[in-house]
Coordinates of C-alpha atoms in Angstrom, one line a residue:
Chain A
M1 CA 22.8 34.6 3.9
S2 CA 20.5 37.4 5.0
A3 CA 20.2 36.0 8.5
P4 CA 23.7 36.6 9.7
T5 CA 23.9 40.1 8.3
T6 CA 20.6 41.2 9.8
T7 CA 20.8 39.6 13.2
P8 CA 23.8 41.4 14.7
P9 CA 22.0 44.7 15.3
A10 CA 19.0 42.9 16.7
T11 CA 21.2 41.1 19.3
G12 CA 23.1 44.2 20.1
G13 CA 23.5 43.3 23.8
A14 CA 24.7 39.8 23.1
P15 CA 28.2 40.2 21.7
A16 CA 29.7 40.2 25.2
R17 CA 28.1 36.9 25.9
P18 CA 29.2 34.5 23.2
P19 CA 32.9 34.5 24.0
A20 CA 32.3 33.8 27.7
T21 CA 29.3 31.5 27.6
A22 CA 29.4 29.8 24.2
R23 CA 32.5 27.8 25.0
G24 CA 31.6 27.0 28.6
A25 CA 27.9 26.2 27.8
A26 CA 28.6 24.1 24.7
P27 CA 28.9 20.7 26.5
T28 CA 25.9 21.0 28.7
R29 CA 23.9 22.4 25.8
R30 CA 24.9 19.5 23.7
R31 CA 24.0 17.0 26.5
R32 CA 20.7 18.7 27.0
G33 CA 20.2 18.5 23.2
R34 CA 20.9 14.8 23.3
G35 CA 18.2 14.2 25.9
R36 CA 15.8 16.2 23.8
T37 CA 16.6 14.2 20.7
A38 CA 16.1 11.0 22.7
A39 CA 12.7 12.1 23.9
L40 CA 11.7 13.2 20.4
S41 CA 12.9 10.0 18.9
V42 CA 10.7 8.0 21.3
L43 CA 7.8 10.3 20.3
A44 CA 8.6 9.6 16.6
L45 CA 8.5 5.9 17.3
V46 CA 5.1 6.1 19.1
V47 CA 3.7 8.1 16.1
A48 CA 5.1 5.5 13.7
L49 CA 3.4 2.7 15.6
A50 CA 0.1 4.5 15.8
W51 CA 0.3 5.3 12.1
V52 CA 1.1 1.8 11.0
F53 CA -1.4 0.2 13.3
P54 CA -4.3 -0.1 10.8
V55 CA -2.1 -1.8 8.3
Y56 CA -0.8 -4.2 11.0
W57 CA -4.4 -4.8 12.1
M58 CA -5.5 -5.7 8.6
W59 CA -2.8 -8.3 8.3
S60 CA -3.1 -9.6 11.8
S61 CA -6.9 -10.1 11.6
S62 CA -6.6 -11.8 8.3
L63 CA -4.7 -14.7 9.9
L64 CA -7.2 -15.3 12.6
P65 CA -10.2 -17.6 12.5
N66 CA -13.6 -16.0 13.0
S67 CA -14.1 -17.6 16.3
R68 CA -11.2 -15.6 17.7
L69 CA -12.2 -12.4 16.1
Q70 CA -15.6 -12.8 17.7
S71 CA -14.1 -12.5 21.1
F72 CA -14.7 -9.2 22.8
T73 CA -11.1 -8.9 23.8
P74 CA -9.0 -8.2 20.7
T75 CA -6.1 -10.5 19.9
F76 CA -3.1 -8.2 19.3
F77 CA -0.6 -10.9 18.3
P78 CA -1.9 -13.6 15.8
T79 CA -0.1 -16.5 17.4
G80 CA -1.3 -19.8 15.9
G81 CA -2.9 -18.0 12.9
S82 CA -3.5 -19.7 9.6
L83 CA -4.0 -18.9 5.9
E84 CA -7.5 -20.4 6.0
N85 CA -9.1 -17.0 5.3
Y86 CA -7.0 -16.5 2.2
Q87 CA -7.9 -20.0 0.9
A88 CA -11.6 -19.2 1.5
V89 CA -11.3 -15.9 -0.4
L90 CA -9.3 -17.2 -3.3
G91 CA -11.7 -20.2 -3.5
R92 CA -14.6 -17.9 -4.5
G93 CA -13.2 -17.6 -8.0
N94 CA -14.5 -14.1 -8.7
F95 CA -11.3 -12.8 -7.2
V96 CA -9.3 -14.0 -10.2
Q97 CA -11.9 -12.5 -12.5
A98 CA -11.6 -9.1 -10.8
L99 CA -7.8 -9.3 -10.8
T100 CA -7.8 -10.0 -14.5
M101 CA -10.2 -7.1 -15.1
S102 CA -8.1 -4.7 -13.0
L103 CA -4.8 -5.8 -14.7
T104 CA -6.3 -5.5 -18.2
I105 CA -7.8 -2.0 -17.7
T106 CA -4.7 -0.7 -15.8
L107 CA -2.1 -1.9 -18.2
L108 CA -4.0 -0.7 -21.3
S109 CA -4.6 2.7 -19.6
V110 CA -1.0 3.1 -18.5
V111 CA 0.5 2.2 -21.9
V112 CA -1.8 4.6 -23.8
C113 CA -1.5 7.3 -21.2
L114 CA 2.4 7.2 -21.3
L115 CA 2.4 7.3 -25.1
F116 CA 0.0 10.3 -25.3
A117 CA 1.6 12.1 -22.4
F118 CA 5.1 11.6 -23.7
L119 CA 4.3 13.1 -27.1
A120 CA 2.5 16.0 -25.4
A121 CA 5.3 16.6 -23.0
L122 CA 7.7 16.7 -25.9
A123 CA 5.7 19.3 -27.6
I124 CA 5.4 21.7 -24.7
S125 CA 8.9 21.4 -23.5
R126 CA 10.7 21.4 -26.8
Y127 CA 8.6 23.8 -28.9
R128 CA 7.1 27.2 -28.4
F129 CA 4.0 27.6 -30.5
R130 CA 0.7 29.4 -30.5
G131 CA -1.7 27.9 -28.0
R132 CA 1.1 26.4 -25.9
T133 CA 0.2 28.4 -22.8
S134 CA -3.5 27.6 -23.2
F135 CA -2.7 23.9 -23.4
V136 CA -0.5 24.1 -20.2
L137 CA -3.3 26.0 -18.5
A138 CA -5.9 23.4 -19.6
V139 CA -3.7 20.6 -18.3
L140 CA -3.4 22.3 -14.9
I141 CA -7.1 23.1 -14.6
I142 CA -8.2 19.6 -15.7
Q143 CA -6.0 18.2 -12.9
M144 CA -8.1 20.1 -10.5
L145 CA -11.5 19.0 -11.8
P146 CA -13.2 16.7 -9.4
A147 CA -14.2 13.3 -10.9
E148 CA -17.2 13.4 -8.6
G149 CA -18.6 16.3 -10.5
L150 CA -18.4 14.5 -13.8
F151 CA -19.4 11.0 -13.5
I152 CA -23.1 11.3 -14.6
A153 CA -21.9 12.9 -17.8
Q154 CA -19.3 10.3 -18.3
Y155 CA -21.9 7.6 -17.8
K156 CA -24.1 9.3 -20.4
L157 CA -21.1 9.5 -22.8
M158 CA -20.3 5.8 -22.5
Q159 CA -24.0 4.9 -22.9
G160 CA -24.0 6.9 -26.1
I161 CA -20.9 5.3 -27.6
G162 CA -21.4 1.8 -26.2
G163 CA -18.6 1.9 -23.7
L164 CA -20.5 0.8 -20.6
E165 CA -19.3 -2.4 -19.0
S166 CA -16.3 -2.4 -21.3
V167 CA -12.5 -2.3 -20.9
W168 CA -12.0 0.3 -23.5
G169 CA -14.7 2.6 -22.2
T170 CA -13.2 2.6 -18.7
S171 CA -9.7 3.0 -20.1
I172 CA -10.7 6.1 -22.1
L173 CA -11.9 7.8 -18.9
Y174 CA -8.9 6.6 -17.0
V175 CA -6.4 8.0 -19.6
A176 CA -8.3 11.3 -19.7
A177 CA -8.1 11.5 -15.9
V178 CA -4.4 10.6 -15.6
V179 CA -2.9 12.2 -18.7
P180 CA -2.8 15.8 -17.4
F181 CA -0.6 15.0 -14.4
T182 CA 1.5 12.6 -16.4
V183 CA 2.1 15.3 -19.0
W184 CA 3.1 17.7 -16.2
M185 CA 5.5 15.2 -14.6
L186 CA 7.1 14.2 -17.9
R187 CA 7.5 17.8 -19.0
G188 CA 9.9 18.3 -16.1
F189 CA 12.0 15.3 -17.1
V190 CA 12.1 16.3 -20.8
S191 CA 13.2 19.8 -20.2
A192 CA 15.9 18.6 -17.8
I193 CA 17.6 17.0 -20.8
P194 CA 19.5 19.6 -22.8
A195 CA 18.3 19.8 -26.4
D196 CA 21.9 20.6 -27.3
L197 CA 22.7 16.9 -27.0
E198 CA 20.3 16.0 -29.7
E199 CA 21.4 18.9 -31.9
A200 CA 25.0 17.8 -31.5
A201 CA 24.1 14.4 -32.7
M202 CA 22.3 15.9 -35.7
V203 CA 25.4 17.9 -36.5
D204 CA 27.2 14.5 -36.5
G205 CA 24.8 13.4 -39.2
L206 CA 21.9 11.7 -37.5
S207 CA 18.4 12.5 -38.6
R208 CA 16.2 14.1 -36.0
P209 CA 14.1 11.0 -35.1
R210 CA 17.3 8.9 -34.8
A211 CA 19.1 11.5 -32.7
F212 CA 16.1 11.6 -30.5
F213 CA 15.8 7.8 -30.0
R214 CA 19.6 7.3 -29.6
I215 CA 20.3 10.2 -27.3
T216 CA 17.2 11.7 -25.5
F217 CA 15.0 8.7 -25.1
P218 CA 17.4 6.6 -23.0
L219 CA 17.9 9.6 -20.7
L220 CA 14.1 9.8 -20.3
A221 CA 13.6 6.3 -19.1
P222 CA 13.5 7.2 -15.3
G223 CA 10.9 9.8 -16.0
L224 CA 8.8 7.4 -18.0
V225 CA 9.1 4.8 -15.2
A226 CA 8.1 7.3 -12.5
S227 CA 5.1 8.6 -14.4
G228 CA 4.1 5.1 -15.4
V229 CA 4.1 4.1 -11.7
Y230 CA 2.0 7.1 -10.9
A231 CA -0.5 6.2 -13.6
F232 CA -0.5 2.6 -12.6
L233 CA -1.4 3.3 -8.9
Q234 CA -4.1 5.8 -9.9
C235 CA -5.8 3.3 -12.2
W236 CA -5.3 0.3 -10.0
N237 CA -7.0 2.1 -7.0
E238 CA -9.6 4.0 -8.9
F239 CA -13.1 3.5 -7.5
T240 CA -15.6 6.2 -8.7
I241 CA -15.5 5.8 -12.4
A242 CA -15.4 2.0 -12.2
L243 CA -18.4 2.1 -9.9
V244 CA -20.4 4.0 -12.5
I245 CA -19.2 2.3 -15.7
L246 CA -18.8 -1.3 -14.6
Q247 CA -21.9 -2.3 -12.8
R248 CA -22.2 -6.0 -13.8
E249 CA -20.7 -8.5 -11.4
E250 CA -18.4 -10.2 -13.9
N251 CA -16.8 -6.8 -14.9
R252 CA -15.8 -5.7 -11.5
T253 CA -12.3 -4.4 -10.9
L254 CA -10.6 -5.2 -7.6
P255 CA -11.7 -2.2 -5.6
L256 CA -15.3 -2.9 -6.6
W257 CA -14.9 -6.6 -5.8
L258 CA -13.6 -5.7 -2.4
R259 CA -16.5 -3.4 -1.7
S260 CA -19.1 -5.9 -2.8
F261 CA -17.3 -8.5 -0.6
V262 CA -17.8 -6.3 2.4
Q263 CA -21.4 -5.4 1.4
A264 CA -22.3 -9.1 0.8
S265 CA -21.3 -9.8 4.4
V266 CA -23.3 -6.9 5.8
T267 CA -26.5 -8.9 5.4
R268 CA -25.3 -11.7 7.7
E269 CA -22.7 -11.4 10.5
I270 CA -19.6 -9.9 8.8
D271 CA -16.8 -12.4 8.4
W272 CA -14.0 -9.9 9.3
G273 CA -11.3 -12.5 9.0
Q274 CA -12.1 -13.1 5.3
V275 CA -12.7 -9.4 4.6
M276 CA -9.3 -8.6 6.1
A277 CA -7.7 -11.3 4.0
A278 CA -9.4 -9.9 0.9
S279 CA -8.1 -6.4 1.8
S280 CA -4.6 -7.7 2.2
L281 CA -4.8 -9.4 -1.2
V282 CA -5.7 -6.1 -2.7
A283 CA -3.3 -4.0 -0.7
V284 CA -0.1 -6.0 -0.3
P285 CA 1.0 -6.0 -4.0
V286 CA 0.4 -2.3 -4.1
I287 CA 2.3 -1.6 -0.9
V288 CA 5.3 -3.7 -2.0
F289 CA 5.3 -2.1 -5.4
F290 CA 5.0 1.3 -3.9
L291 CA 7.8 0.8 -1.4
L292 CA 10.1 -0.4 -4.2
V293 CA 9.6 2.6 -6.4
Q294 CA 8.6 5.3 -4.0
N295 CA 12.0 7.0 -3.9
R296 CA 12.0 7.5 -7.6
M297 CA 8.4 8.6 -7.5
T298 CA 8.6 11.1 -4.7
S299 CA 11.6 12.7 -6.4
G300 CA 9.6 12.8 -9.6
L301 CA 6.6 14.3 -7.8
V302 CA 8.8 16.9 -6.1
S303 CA 10.6 17.9 -9.2
G304 CA 7.5 17.9 -11.3
A305 CA 4.9 19.4 -9.1
V306 CA 6.0 20.8 -5.8
K307 CA 9.4 22.2 -6.1
G308 CA 9.1 25.7 -7.5
Chain B
M1 CA 17.3 24.5 -20.4
A2 CA 13.8 24.5 -21.7
T3 CA 14.3 28.1 -22.9
A4 CA 17.4 27.2 -25.0
P5 CA 15.5 25.7 -27.9
A6 CA 12.5 27.9 -27.4
P7 CA 13.5 31.2 -29.0
A8 CA 14.5 29.6 -32.3
P9 CA 11.0 28.4 -33.5
R10 CA 9.4 31.6 -32.2
A11 CA 12.0 33.7 -34.2
A12 CA 11.5 31.4 -37.1
A13 CA 7.7 31.9 -37.3
P14 CA 7.8 35.6 -38.5
G15 CA 10.6 34.7 -40.8
A16 CA 8.5 32.2 -42.5
A17 CA 5.7 34.7 -43.0
A18 CA 8.0 37.4 -44.4
P19 CA 9.5 37.0 -47.9
P20 CA 12.1 34.3 -47.7
A21 CA 15.4 36.0 -47.1
G22 CA 17.7 33.0 -46.9
P23 CA 17.9 29.9 -49.2
V24 CA 14.6 28.5 -50.3
T25 CA 15.1 24.9 -49.1
P26 CA 14.8 25.5 -45.3
V27 CA 11.3 26.8 -45.6
R28 CA 9.7 23.4 -46.0
P29 CA 11.2 21.8 -42.9
R30 CA 10.4 25.0 -40.9
R31 CA 6.8 24.8 -41.9
R32 CA 6.6 21.1 -41.1
R33 CA 8.2 21.8 -37.7
A34 CA 5.5 24.4 -37.0
L35 CA 2.9 21.7 -37.5
L36 CA 4.8 19.1 -35.5
P37 CA 4.0 20.3 -32.0
Y38 CA 0.3 20.2 -32.8
L39 CA 0.6 16.7 -34.2
L40 CA 2.4 15.7 -30.9
L41 CA -0.4 17.2 -28.9
A42 CA -3.3 15.8 -30.9
P43 CA -3.7 12.4 -29.1
A44 CA -3.6 14.0 -25.7
I45 CA -6.0 16.7 -26.7
G46 CA -8.3 14.2 -28.4
I47 CA -8.7 12.0 -25.4
L48 CA -9.1 15.0 -23.0
L49 CA -11.8 16.5 -25.2
L50 CA -13.6 13.2 -25.2
G51 CA -13.1 12.1 -21.6
T52 CA -13.2 15.5 -19.9
G53 CA -14.2 18.2 -22.3
Y54 CA -17.4 16.6 -23.4
P55 CA -18.6 15.7 -19.9
V56 CA -17.9 19.2 -18.7
L57 CA -19.9 20.6 -21.6
W58 CA -22.7 18.1 -21.0
Q59 CA -22.8 19.0 -17.4
L60 CA -23.1 22.7 -18.1
L61 CA -25.9 22.2 -20.7
T62 CA -27.7 19.6 -18.6
S63 CA -27.7 22.0 -15.6
L64 CA -29.9 24.3 -17.6
R65 CA -32.5 21.6 -18.4
T66 CA -35.1 19.9 -16.4
Y67 CA -35.7 16.2 -16.2
G68 CA -39.0 14.7 -15.2
V69 CA -41.2 11.6 -15.8
A70 CA -41.7 12.5 -19.5
Q71 CA -38.0 12.4 -20.1
Q72 CA -37.8 8.9 -18.9
F73 CA -40.0 8.0 -21.9
G74 CA -37.7 9.7 -24.3
Q75 CA -39.0 13.2 -24.5
P76 CA -36.3 15.8 -24.9
A77 CA -35.6 17.8 -21.8
P78 CA -36.6 21.4 -22.0
F79 CA -34.3 24.2 -21.2
V80 CA -35.2 26.1 -18.0
G81 CA -32.4 28.5 -17.7
L82 CA -31.1 28.8 -14.2
A83 CA -34.0 27.1 -12.5
N84 CA -31.9 24.2 -11.3
Y85 CA -29.5 26.6 -9.6
A86 CA -32.4 28.4 -8.1
A87 CA -33.7 25.1 -6.8
I88 CA -30.3 24.4 -5.1
V89 CA -30.3 27.8 -3.5
A90 CA -33.8 27.2 -2.2
D91 CA -33.2 23.7 -1.0
A92 CA -32.3 23.7 2.7
D93 CA -31.1 20.1 2.6
L94 CA -28.6 20.9 -0.1
W95 CA -27.4 24.0 1.7
G96 CA -26.7 21.7 4.6
V97 CA -24.7 19.5 2.4
I98 CA -22.7 22.4 0.9
V99 CA -22.0 24.0 4.3
R100 CA -21.1 20.6 5.8
S101 CA -18.7 19.8 2.9
V102 CA -16.9 23.1 3.1
V103 CA -16.5 22.9 6.9
F104 CA -15.4 19.2 6.6
C105 CA -12.9 20.2 3.8
I106 CA -11.4 23.1 5.7
V107 CA -11.1 21.4 9.1
T108 CA -9.6 18.2 7.6
A109 CA -7.2 20.0 5.3
L110 CA -5.9 22.3 8.2
V111 CA -5.5 19.4 10.6
T112 CA -3.7 17.4 7.8
V113 CA -1.2 20.2 7.0
A114 CA -0.6 21.0 10.7
L115 CA 0.1 17.4 11.5
G116 CA 2.2 16.9 8.4
L117 CA 4.3 19.9 9.2
G118 CA 4.7 18.7 12.8
L119 CA 5.9 15.3 11.7
A120 CA 8.2 16.8 9.1
L121 CA 9.8 18.9 11.8
L122 CA 9.9 15.9 14.1
M123 CA 11.8 13.9 11.4
R124 CA 14.5 16.6 11.4
A125 CA 14.9 16.6 15.1
V126 CA 15.3 12.9 15.8
W127 CA 17.9 10.2 15.4
N128 CA 18.3 8.5 12.0
W129 CA 16.7 5.2 13.0
A130 CA 13.7 7.0 14.4
R131 CA 13.3 9.0 11.3
V132 CA 13.5 6.0 9.0
T133 CA 11.0 4.1 11.1
L134 CA 8.5 7.0 10.9
Q135 CA 9.0 7.4 7.2
V136 CA 8.4 3.7 6.5
A137 CA 5.2 3.8 8.6
L138 CA 4.0 6.8 6.7
L139 CA 4.8 5.2 3.4
L140 CA 2.9 2.1 4.3
A141 CA -0.2 4.1 5.2
W142 CA 0.2 6.2 2.0
A143 CA 0.4 3.1 -0.2
M144 CA -2.8 1.5 1.1
P145 CA -5.5 1.4 -1.6
V146 CA -8.4 3.6 -0.4
I147 CA -10.9 0.7 -0.4
A148 CA -8.7 -1.6 1.6
A149 CA -7.9 1.2 4.1
M150 CA -11.6 2.0 4.5
T151 CA -12.4 -1.6 5.1
V152 CA -9.8 -1.8 7.9
W153 CA -11.0 1.4 9.5
I154 CA -14.6 0.3 9.5
W155 CA -13.4 -2.8 11.3
L156 CA -11.5 -0.7 13.8
F157 CA -14.6 1.4 14.5
D158 CA -16.9 -1.6 14.6
R159 CA -19.6 -1.1 17.2
R160 CA -19.2 -4.4 19.0
R161 CA -15.7 -5.8 18.4
G162 CA -13.8 -2.8 17.1
V163 CA -10.5 -2.0 18.7
V164 CA -11.3 1.7 19.2
N165 CA -14.2 1.1 21.4
W166 CA -12.3 -1.6 23.3
L167 CA -9.3 0.7 23.9
L168 CA -11.6 3.6 25.1
E169 CA -13.5 1.2 27.4
T170 CA -10.3 -0.3 28.8
A171 CA -9.2 3.3 29.5
G172 CA -12.2 3.6 31.7
L173 CA -14.6 5.4 29.4
E174 CA -17.7 3.2 30.0
Q175 CA -19.8 5.3 27.7
F176 CA -18.0 3.8 24.7
H177 CA -19.4 0.3 25.4
R178 CA -20.9 -0.6 22.0
F179 CA -20.8 3.0 20.9
D180 CA -22.0 3.4 17.4
W181 CA -19.7 5.9 15.7
L182 CA -21.6 5.9 12.4
S183 CA -25.0 6.5 13.8
Q184 CA -24.9 10.3 14.3
P185 CA -23.6 12.8 11.7
L186 CA -21.1 14.5 14.1
T187 CA -19.2 11.3 15.0
F188 CA -19.7 9.9 11.5
F189 CA -17.8 12.9 10.0
A190 CA -15.3 12.9 12.8
V191 CA -14.4 9.3 11.8
A192 CA -14.3 10.2 8.1
S193 CA -12.0 13.1 9.0
V194 CA -9.7 10.9 11.0
I195 CA -9.4 8.5 8.1
V196 CA -8.8 11.1 5.5
V197 CA -6.2 12.8 7.7
W198 CA -4.5 9.4 8.2
M199 CA -4.4 8.8 4.5
S200 CA -3.2 12.3 3.5
V201 CA -0.6 13.2 6.2
P202 CA 2.1 11.0 4.7
F203 CA 2.1 13.0 1.4
V204 CA 2.2 16.3 3.3
A205 CA 4.8 15.2 5.8
L206 CA 7.2 13.8 3.2
S207 CA 6.7 16.8 0.8
V208 CA 7.4 19.3 3.6
Y209 CA 10.3 17.2 4.8
A210 CA 11.7 17.4 1.3
G211 CA 11.3 21.1 1.5
L212 CA 13.0 21.3 4.8
T213 CA 16.1 19.6 3.5
Q214 CA 16.5 22.6 1.3
V215 CA 16.8 25.0 4.3
S216 CA 20.5 25.6 4.7
T217 CA 22.0 24.5 7.9
E218 CA 24.6 27.3 7.9
V219 CA 21.9 29.9 8.2
L220 CA 20.4 28.0 11.1
E221 CA 23.7 27.6 12.8
A222 CA 24.6 31.2 12.3
S223 CA 21.2 32.3 13.8
A224 CA 21.8 29.9 16.8
I225 CA 25.1 31.6 17.5
D226 CA 23.4 34.9 17.3
G227 CA 21.2 33.7 20.1
A228 CA 18.0 32.8 18.3
S229 CA 15.8 30.4 20.2
P230 CA 14.6 27.3 18.4
R231 CA 11.1 28.8 18.3
Q232 CA 12.5 32.0 16.7
R233 CA 14.4 30.0 14.2
L234 CA 11.3 28.1 13.3
R235 CA 9.2 31.2 12.9
Y236 CA 11.6 33.6 11.2
I237 CA 13.8 31.3 9.1
I238 CA 12.3 27.8 8.6
L239 CA 8.7 28.6 8.0
P240 CA 9.2 31.5 5.6
M241 CA 11.6 29.3 3.5
I242 CA 9.2 26.4 3.2
R243 CA 6.1 28.6 2.8
P244 CA 5.7 27.8 -1.0
V245 CA 5.6 24.0 -0.3
I246 CA 3.1 24.5 2.6
M247 CA 0.9 26.7 0.4
I248 CA 0.7 24.2 -2.4
V249 CA 0.2 21.2 -0.2
L250 CA -2.6 23.1 1.7
L251 CA -4.3 24.0 -1.6
L252 CA -4.1 20.4 -2.9
Q253 CA -5.6 19.1 0.4
L254 CA -8.4 21.6 0.2
V255 CA -9.2 20.7 -3.4
W256 CA -9.0 16.9 -2.6
D257 CA -11.0 17.1 0.6
L258 CA -13.8 19.0 -1.0
R259 CA -14.5 16.2 -3.4
V260 CA -14.0 13.3 -1.0
F261 CA -16.3 10.5 -2.2
T262 CA -15.0 7.0 -1.7
Q263 CA -14.5 7.3 2.1
V264 CA -17.9 8.7 2.8
R265 CA -19.6 6.3 0.5
M266 CA -17.9 3.3 2.2
L267 CA -18.8 4.6 5.6
Q268 CA -22.4 5.0 4.5
D269 CA -22.3 1.4 3.4
A270 CA -21.4 0.5 6.9
G271 CA -23.7 2.9 8.7
S272 CA -26.5 5.0 7.3
A273 CA -27.0 6.6 3.9
T274 CA -29.6 9.2 4.8
S275 CA -29.0 12.8 3.6
A276 CA -27.7 13.9 6.9
F277 CA -24.6 11.8 6.2
D278 CA -24.0 13.3 2.7
L279 CA -21.2 15.5 1.4
L280 CA -21.2 17.0 -2.0
G281 CA -19.8 13.9 -3.8
T282 CA -22.3 11.5 -2.4
A283 CA -25.2 13.9 -2.8
I284 CA -24.5 14.2 -6.5
Y285 CA -24.1 10.5 -6.8
K286 CA -27.5 10.0 -5.3
L287 CA -29.2 12.7 -7.3
G288 CA -27.7 11.3 -10.5
T289 CA -28.2 7.6 -10.1
G290 CA -31.1 7.4 -7.7
T291 CA -33.7 9.9 -8.7
S292 CA -32.5 10.5 -12.3
N293 CA -32.8 14.2 -11.6
F294 CA -29.9 15.0 -13.9
G295 CA -30.7 18.7 -14.0
T296 CA -30.2 19.3 -10.3
A297 CA -27.3 16.8 -10.1
A298 CA -25.6 18.6 -13.0
A299 CA -26.1 22.0 -11.4
L300 CA -24.6 20.8 -8.2
S301 CA -21.7 19.3 -10.1
V302 CA -21.1 22.6 -11.8
F303 CA -21.2 24.2 -8.4
I304 CA -18.4 21.9 -7.2
L305 CA -16.4 22.5 -10.4
A306 CA -16.7 26.3 -9.9
L307 CA -15.8 26.0 -6.2
T308 CA -12.7 23.9 -7.0
L309 CA -11.6 26.2 -9.7
V310 CA -11.9 29.2 -7.4
M311 CA -9.8 27.5 -4.8
S312 CA -7.2 26.2 -7.1
A313 CA -6.7 29.5 -9.1
Y314 CA -3.8 30.4 -6.8
Y315 CA -2.2 27.0 -7.3
V316 CA -2.6 27.1 -11.1
R317 CA -1.1 30.6 -11.2
A318 CA 1.9 29.5 -9.2
L319 CA 2.5 26.5 -11.4
L320 CA 2.0 28.5 -14.6
K321 CA 4.5 31.1 -13.4
E322 CA 7.0 28.2 -12.8
D323 CA 6.4 26.9 -16.3
Q324 CA 7.1 30.2 -17.9
E325 CA 10.4 30.7 -16.2

């Protein structure tokens, strides 16, 4: 609102112009605007193509036999491609092992993380108590701590309590890494639900826990889903902690498996077709999952973290 | 809404301490309620103390000790005060790593935010179908797991059969025939920067675009009638209104780019892992796992932690202010 009130003095000489020109110029200006929009739309399309190219290239290369990838002229359209690379990758067996490991660690971490974060979010958005601000501050600061500054200590910790090479050891570190942001996200959702609703139900004779589970909990479901998805993606893609804690081959998670797959082929000529098939196997489920839930997630991220 | 239930417990606390004025029975539930928030917090605090608190403390203490051959045979490591920090300050190689990391972080973060802002503005200016196409492309890139993305990029920059070299050569730049991008630090970090920018721009562009949708079109139309050029509208109306989003996104990028590890590590797998190709993350990794020089590694970690905290202080303050509203 401030713009219209402040601009008239600035454009003191203009008032004579608008009545005469605005009406006459409107069509041409609109036409010129359309040309500009068309040009910018084409630019947006070019940017989109450039941005998506690596993803396309991964998929396209994964369908081609090595003989065609060896050619010095790249094949841009994989006509006559096959799923041979995928068969070869899946036939190695240790893919399934890594997939199982990834699923187990991720699911365990997400469930525990959601439970802990939910309780904590409830505490900080429903109650005022001594130490509340310190906790919120700690949550914010821990979010900023770089994992790369901590992993030696985390290795030593797991060595001390026997958590190396284990699902639970890795999960403890994953939950600790993801809980702060999940608390922060859920806090936004919890405080968006008026406590009056619950109190009204209590006046109607429900106990506090029952009022909570009947009234507030269902309303929180979208928030739990959004933060659960966030936690899932973080754990599924995590690399550094897994690299340090899970060093034995049979304990690899998918990111570690993919890296070792590339490394293994470094010694000989890299089989890029298989490597790209392996990358697709790791990426495609995540991409599909992400596209399905991203709307809910970005709105959750915006309301939880960015929007002030 | 968060404030509605808030004053009640706070007002109740002094009441509980003072001689009970009202009926006696409510006192017990009140006291139990005062304990409840702590019980709710206990699991989260517990796991944070174990998974983050202990490692930070260990890191701080270890950075004051020295580790040598004797320690590998079980001798306790002696405290040496700030000697490890002094060693970092005196080590020209590590200074190189620190300076390189900071420069890499600033350049990459600025490019990311500038591009993200540009794409967000572009999304506003184009037809619907073009905007949706661009958004889907960005989301696809955003959703790629880091390891998969790195693998593809290494293939794109492959010396002999990578598409990048082929495109440059086809465009007539003969010097890119079998050009090895990962062989010299400058091109190595340029590639790393391109990849990090590619991965981070989607988040920035979509966040800024979300911020742009909050800018009222009436104000923009009014200013257009008053004769403001598109450039003036951008500078005096749009940018000031989305400033908070840009600031937060920039800070997040700075913090994230300072600790970039996976990308550099994977590029080192494909190229060279000598210290000229290290940033802070990989340098600590090598110190900690390779030479077992935990003292220096821990001191360097504490250095990153401190640097990150200094950079994020502004962000933390902004978020804390929001929480208290």
